XYZ file of C-alpha atoms in Angstrom:
324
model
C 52.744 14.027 -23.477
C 49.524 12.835 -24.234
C 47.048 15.639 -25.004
C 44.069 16.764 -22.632
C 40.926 15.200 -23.804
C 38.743 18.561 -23.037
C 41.040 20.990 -23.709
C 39.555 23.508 -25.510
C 43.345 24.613 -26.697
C 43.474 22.618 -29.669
C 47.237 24.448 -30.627
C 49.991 26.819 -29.778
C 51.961 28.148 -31.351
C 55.298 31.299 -31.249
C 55.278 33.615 -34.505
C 57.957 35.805 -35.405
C 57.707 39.093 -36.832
C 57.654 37.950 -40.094
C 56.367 34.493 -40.005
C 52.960 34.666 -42.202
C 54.322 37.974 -44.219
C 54.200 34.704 -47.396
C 51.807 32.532 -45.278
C 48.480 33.261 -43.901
C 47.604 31.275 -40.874
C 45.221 28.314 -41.372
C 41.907 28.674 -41.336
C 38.586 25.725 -39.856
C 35.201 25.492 -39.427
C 35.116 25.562 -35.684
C 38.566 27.098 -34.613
C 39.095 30.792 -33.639
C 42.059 32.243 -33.787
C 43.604 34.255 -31.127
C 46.523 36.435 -31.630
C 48.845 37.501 -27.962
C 51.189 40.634 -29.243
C 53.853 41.116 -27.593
C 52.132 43.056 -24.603
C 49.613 40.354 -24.026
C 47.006 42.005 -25.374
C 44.265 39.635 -27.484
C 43.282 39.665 -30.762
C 40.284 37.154 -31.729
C 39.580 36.146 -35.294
C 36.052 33.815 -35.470
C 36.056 31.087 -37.730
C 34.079 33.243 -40.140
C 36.320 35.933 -40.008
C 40.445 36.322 -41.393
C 43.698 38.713 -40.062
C 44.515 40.456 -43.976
C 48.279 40.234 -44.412
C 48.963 43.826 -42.983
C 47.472 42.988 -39.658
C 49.540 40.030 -39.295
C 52.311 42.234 -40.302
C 51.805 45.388 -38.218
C 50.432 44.276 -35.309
C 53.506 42.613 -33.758
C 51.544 39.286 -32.943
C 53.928 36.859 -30.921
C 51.366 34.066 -30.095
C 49.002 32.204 -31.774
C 45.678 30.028 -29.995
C 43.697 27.764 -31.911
C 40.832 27.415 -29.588
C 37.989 25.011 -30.293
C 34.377 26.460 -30.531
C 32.570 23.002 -31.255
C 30.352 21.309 -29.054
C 31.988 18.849 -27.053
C 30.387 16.142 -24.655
C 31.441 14.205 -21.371
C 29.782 11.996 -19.176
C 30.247 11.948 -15.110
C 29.980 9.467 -12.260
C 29.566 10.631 -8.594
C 27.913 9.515 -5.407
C 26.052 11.773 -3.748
C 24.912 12.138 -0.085
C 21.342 11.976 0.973
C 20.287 13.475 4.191
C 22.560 12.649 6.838
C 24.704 11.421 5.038
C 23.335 7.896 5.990
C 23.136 6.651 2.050
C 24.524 7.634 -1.158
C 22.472 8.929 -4.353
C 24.312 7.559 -7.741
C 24.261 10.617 -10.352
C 24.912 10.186 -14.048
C 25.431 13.653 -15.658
C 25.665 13.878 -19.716
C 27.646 17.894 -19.998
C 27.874 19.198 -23.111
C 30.464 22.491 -22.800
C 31.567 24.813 -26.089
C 33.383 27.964 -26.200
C 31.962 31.453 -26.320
C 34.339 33.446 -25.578
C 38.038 32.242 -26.915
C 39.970 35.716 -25.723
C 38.643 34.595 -22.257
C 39.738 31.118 -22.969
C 42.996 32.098 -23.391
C 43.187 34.804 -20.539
C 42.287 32.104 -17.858
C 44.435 29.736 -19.397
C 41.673 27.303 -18.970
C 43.284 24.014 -21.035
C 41.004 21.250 -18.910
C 37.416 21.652 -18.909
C 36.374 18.595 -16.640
C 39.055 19.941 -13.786
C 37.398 23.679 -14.123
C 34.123 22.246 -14.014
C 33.530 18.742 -11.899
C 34.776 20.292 -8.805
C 31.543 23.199 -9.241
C 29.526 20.251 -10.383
C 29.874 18.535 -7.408
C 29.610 20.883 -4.878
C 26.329 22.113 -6.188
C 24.792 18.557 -6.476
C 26.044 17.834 -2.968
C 24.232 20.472 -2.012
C 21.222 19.893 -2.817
C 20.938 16.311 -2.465
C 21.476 16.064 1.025
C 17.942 18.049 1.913
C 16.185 14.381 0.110
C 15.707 11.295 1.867
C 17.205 8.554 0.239
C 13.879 7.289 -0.924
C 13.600 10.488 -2.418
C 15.681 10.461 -5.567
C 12.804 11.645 -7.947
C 12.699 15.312 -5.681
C 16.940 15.459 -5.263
C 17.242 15.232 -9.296
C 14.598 17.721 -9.840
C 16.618 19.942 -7.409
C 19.380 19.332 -8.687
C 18.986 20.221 -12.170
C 16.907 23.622 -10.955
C 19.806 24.382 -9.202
C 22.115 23.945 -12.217
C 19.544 26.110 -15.086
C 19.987 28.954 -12.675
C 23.462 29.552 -11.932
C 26.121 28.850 -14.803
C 29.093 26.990 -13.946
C 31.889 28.772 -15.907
C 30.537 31.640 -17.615
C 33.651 33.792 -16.604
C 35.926 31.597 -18.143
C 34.140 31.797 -21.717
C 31.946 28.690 -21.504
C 28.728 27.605 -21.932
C 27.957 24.657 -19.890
C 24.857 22.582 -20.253
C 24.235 19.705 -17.850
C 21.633 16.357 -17.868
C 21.435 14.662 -14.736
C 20.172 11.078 -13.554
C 20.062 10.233 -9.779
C 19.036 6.790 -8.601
C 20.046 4.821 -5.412
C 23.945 3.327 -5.450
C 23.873 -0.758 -4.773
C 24.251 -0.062 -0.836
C 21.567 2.470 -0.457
C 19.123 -0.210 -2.600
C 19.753 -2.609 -0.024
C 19.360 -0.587 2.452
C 16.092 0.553 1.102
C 14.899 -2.511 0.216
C 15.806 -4.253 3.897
C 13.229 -0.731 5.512
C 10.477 -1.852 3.099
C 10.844 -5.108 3.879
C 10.976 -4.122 8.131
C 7.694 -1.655 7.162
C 6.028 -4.630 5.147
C 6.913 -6.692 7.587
C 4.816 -4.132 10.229
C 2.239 -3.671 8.059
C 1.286 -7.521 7.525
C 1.646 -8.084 11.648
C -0.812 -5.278 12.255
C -3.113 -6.582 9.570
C -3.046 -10.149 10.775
C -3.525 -8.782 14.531
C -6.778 -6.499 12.983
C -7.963 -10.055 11.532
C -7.704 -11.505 14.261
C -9.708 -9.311 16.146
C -12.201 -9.521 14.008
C -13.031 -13.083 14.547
C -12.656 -13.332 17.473
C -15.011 -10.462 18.334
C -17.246 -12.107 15.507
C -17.329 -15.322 16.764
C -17.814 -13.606 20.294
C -20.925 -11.842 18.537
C -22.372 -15.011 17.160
C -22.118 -17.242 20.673
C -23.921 -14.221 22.430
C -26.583 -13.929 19.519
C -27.199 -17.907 20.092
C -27.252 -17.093 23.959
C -29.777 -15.064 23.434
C -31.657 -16.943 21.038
C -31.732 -20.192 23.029
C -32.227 -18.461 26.562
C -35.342 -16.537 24.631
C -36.391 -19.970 23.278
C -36.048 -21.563 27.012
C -38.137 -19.131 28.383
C -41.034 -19.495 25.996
C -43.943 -21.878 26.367
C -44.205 -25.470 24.529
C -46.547 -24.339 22.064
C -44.830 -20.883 21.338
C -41.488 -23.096 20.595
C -42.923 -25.488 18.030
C -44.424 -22.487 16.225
C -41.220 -21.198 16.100
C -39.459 -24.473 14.725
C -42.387 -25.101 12.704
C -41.477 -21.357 10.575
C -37.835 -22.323 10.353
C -38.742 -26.606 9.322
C -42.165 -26.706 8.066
C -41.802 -30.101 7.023
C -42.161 -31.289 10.762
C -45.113 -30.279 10.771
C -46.323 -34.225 11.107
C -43.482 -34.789 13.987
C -44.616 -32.209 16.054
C -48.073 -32.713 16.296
C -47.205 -36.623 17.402
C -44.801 -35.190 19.484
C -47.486 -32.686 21.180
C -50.002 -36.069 21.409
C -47.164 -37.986 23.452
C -46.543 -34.878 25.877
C -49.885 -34.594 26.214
C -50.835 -38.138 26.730
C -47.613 -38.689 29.059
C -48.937 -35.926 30.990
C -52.559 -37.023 31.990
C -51.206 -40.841 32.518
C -48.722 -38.740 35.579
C -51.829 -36.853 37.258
C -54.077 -40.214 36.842
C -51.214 -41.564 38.886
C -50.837 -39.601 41.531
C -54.433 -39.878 41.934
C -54.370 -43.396 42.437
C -51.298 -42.963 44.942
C -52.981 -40.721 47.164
C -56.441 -42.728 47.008
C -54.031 -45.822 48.136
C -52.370 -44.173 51.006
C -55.515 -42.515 52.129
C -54.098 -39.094 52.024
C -57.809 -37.607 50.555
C -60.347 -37.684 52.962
C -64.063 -37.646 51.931
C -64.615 -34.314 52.126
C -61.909 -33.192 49.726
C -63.220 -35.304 47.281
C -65.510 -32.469 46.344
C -62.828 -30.637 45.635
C -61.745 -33.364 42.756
C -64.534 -33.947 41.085
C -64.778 -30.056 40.799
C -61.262 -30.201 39.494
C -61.710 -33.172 37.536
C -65.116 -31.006 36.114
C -62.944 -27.783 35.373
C -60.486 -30.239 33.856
C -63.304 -32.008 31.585
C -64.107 -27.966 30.694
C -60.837 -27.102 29.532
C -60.875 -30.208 27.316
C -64.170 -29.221 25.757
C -63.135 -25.907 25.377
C -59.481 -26.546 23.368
C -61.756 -29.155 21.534
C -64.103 -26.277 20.399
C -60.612 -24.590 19.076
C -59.731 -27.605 17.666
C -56.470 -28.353 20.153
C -57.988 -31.617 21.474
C -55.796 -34.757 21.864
C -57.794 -37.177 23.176
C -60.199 -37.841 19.754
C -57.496 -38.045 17.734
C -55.917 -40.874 20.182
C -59.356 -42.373 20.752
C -59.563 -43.265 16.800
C -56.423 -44.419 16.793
C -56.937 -46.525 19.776
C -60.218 -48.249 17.265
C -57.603 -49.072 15.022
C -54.558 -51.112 17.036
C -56.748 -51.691 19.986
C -56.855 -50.402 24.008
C -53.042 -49.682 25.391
C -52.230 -50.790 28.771
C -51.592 -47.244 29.784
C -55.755 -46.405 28.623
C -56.311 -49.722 30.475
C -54.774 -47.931 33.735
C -56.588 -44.584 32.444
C -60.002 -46.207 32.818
C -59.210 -48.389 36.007
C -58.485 -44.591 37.646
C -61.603 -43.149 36.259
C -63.615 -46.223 37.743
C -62.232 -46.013 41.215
């Protein structure tokens, strides 16, 4: 039969009444010696200490226990539950164990370490991982291992146990993991996109009604107040809106001379209202003088240019007006 890995027992062994009365039992580093008389009663030697020959003699000694007081290591596997037991933690656990008390060793007849102490092991880590999350390995090892320093596994069978513990997430419970991060990334981008999207639209919904205003402010201004405006913004058509101010202008009288003339035609003016012209035509020739004073007039600056490419036909229908 193969012998127990952690048995602490390292040898057995019967002695008769006079079996080391010549011999004296052998002696190592890290073995103490325990002596069972004949009532059961123990007798401990520590590896530092040695039975004289009339102990092993008189003390009618029937059993002898070599029992190892070395340091001895193991390393366990388990999976452990998270809360709900929906996932499994993965726990690595490096246990160191030695023996300090052999008489006790022997009393319990403890000869497998790992079956005295995996079972306790367990339980406890079970315990306390199933109050974590599975996301929360980090917390359910730090309990873990708090719940091991205080409470000693097997210190009533003579052992000192000493335990290092490493919890992560088992293959299944990654998965599982990753797929939620993935589902709350997943959320996370949606709402963000949907927030974006918001945004421009309500921006873009911002700018038309800005322009809305702008243009329905522009609308409502006069001709003059809107070229100063473009003017600030372009001031480089500065030359295309004065011409463009001459042609209103000029488009403007050649439309009154007209209906003039259409009225005189038809006979719709009757003598006495003619008064009333020529004092309109006077207030007319007024406000002329008056925007030429302020420099606004349009007709001098047509006039010279007239000098220079000759009458139009439209001044030619100007002065037939005037004449009639």
């Amino acid at each position: 039969m193969a012998p127990i890995t952690n048995d602490p027992v390292r040898e057995v062994r019967s002695l008769g009444r006079f079996t080391y009365v010549r011999n004296r039992p052998p002696a190592y580093a890290e073995r103490a010696l325990v002596f069972l008389t004949s009532g059961g009663r123990p007798q401990t030697y520590l590896p530092s200490q040695q039975p004289t020959r009339g102990e092993l003699v008189t003390s009618n000694f029937r059993t002898l226990y070599e029992v190892e007081m070395g340091i001895q290591h193991m390393a366990l596997e388990h999976r452990l539950p998270s809360v709900g037991d929906a996932a499994f933690f993965s726990a690595e656990t490096d246990l160191t164990w030695r023996v300090v008390d052999p008489a006790r060793i022997v009393e319990r007849q403890v000869r497998d370490v790992r079956a005295l102490v995996e079972p306790r092991l367990l339980s406890r880590m079970r315990q306390e991982s199933r109050q974590f999350p599975i996301e929360g390995s980090a917390s359910a090892e730090a309990a873990v291992m708090r719940s091991l320093a205080a409470e000693p596994l097997a210190v009533d069978e003579g052992l000192e146990i000493r335990c290092e513990v490493r919890i992560s997430l088992d293959e299944e419970a990654l998965q599982q993991l990753a797929s939620l991060r993935s589902l709350d990334y997943g959320k996370q981008r949606t709402v963000s996109e949907h927030e974006l999207t918001r945004l421009v639209t309500t921006n873009e919904q911002e700018i038309m009604e800005d322009r809305s205003t702008f243009f329905a402010r522009l609308l409502a201004q006069g001709e003059m107040e809107r070229w100063g405006l473009h003017l600030h913004q372009n001031p480089g058509d500065i030359p295309l809106a004065i011409s463009s101010i001459r042609d209103d202008d000029r488009e403007a009288s050649a439309n009154q001379i007209r209906i003039i003339e259409r009225l005189l035609d038809k006979g719709v003016i009757e003598d006495h209202m003619m008064e009333d012209a020529a004092r309109a035509a006077l207030e007319g020739v007024k406000e002329r003088l008056t925007d030429a004073g302020h420099g606004r007039t349009r007709k001098q600056p047509i006039y010279r240019e007239q000098l220079e490419r000759g009458p139009s036909d439209q001044d030619d229908r100007t002065d037939t007006g005037e004449q009639r």
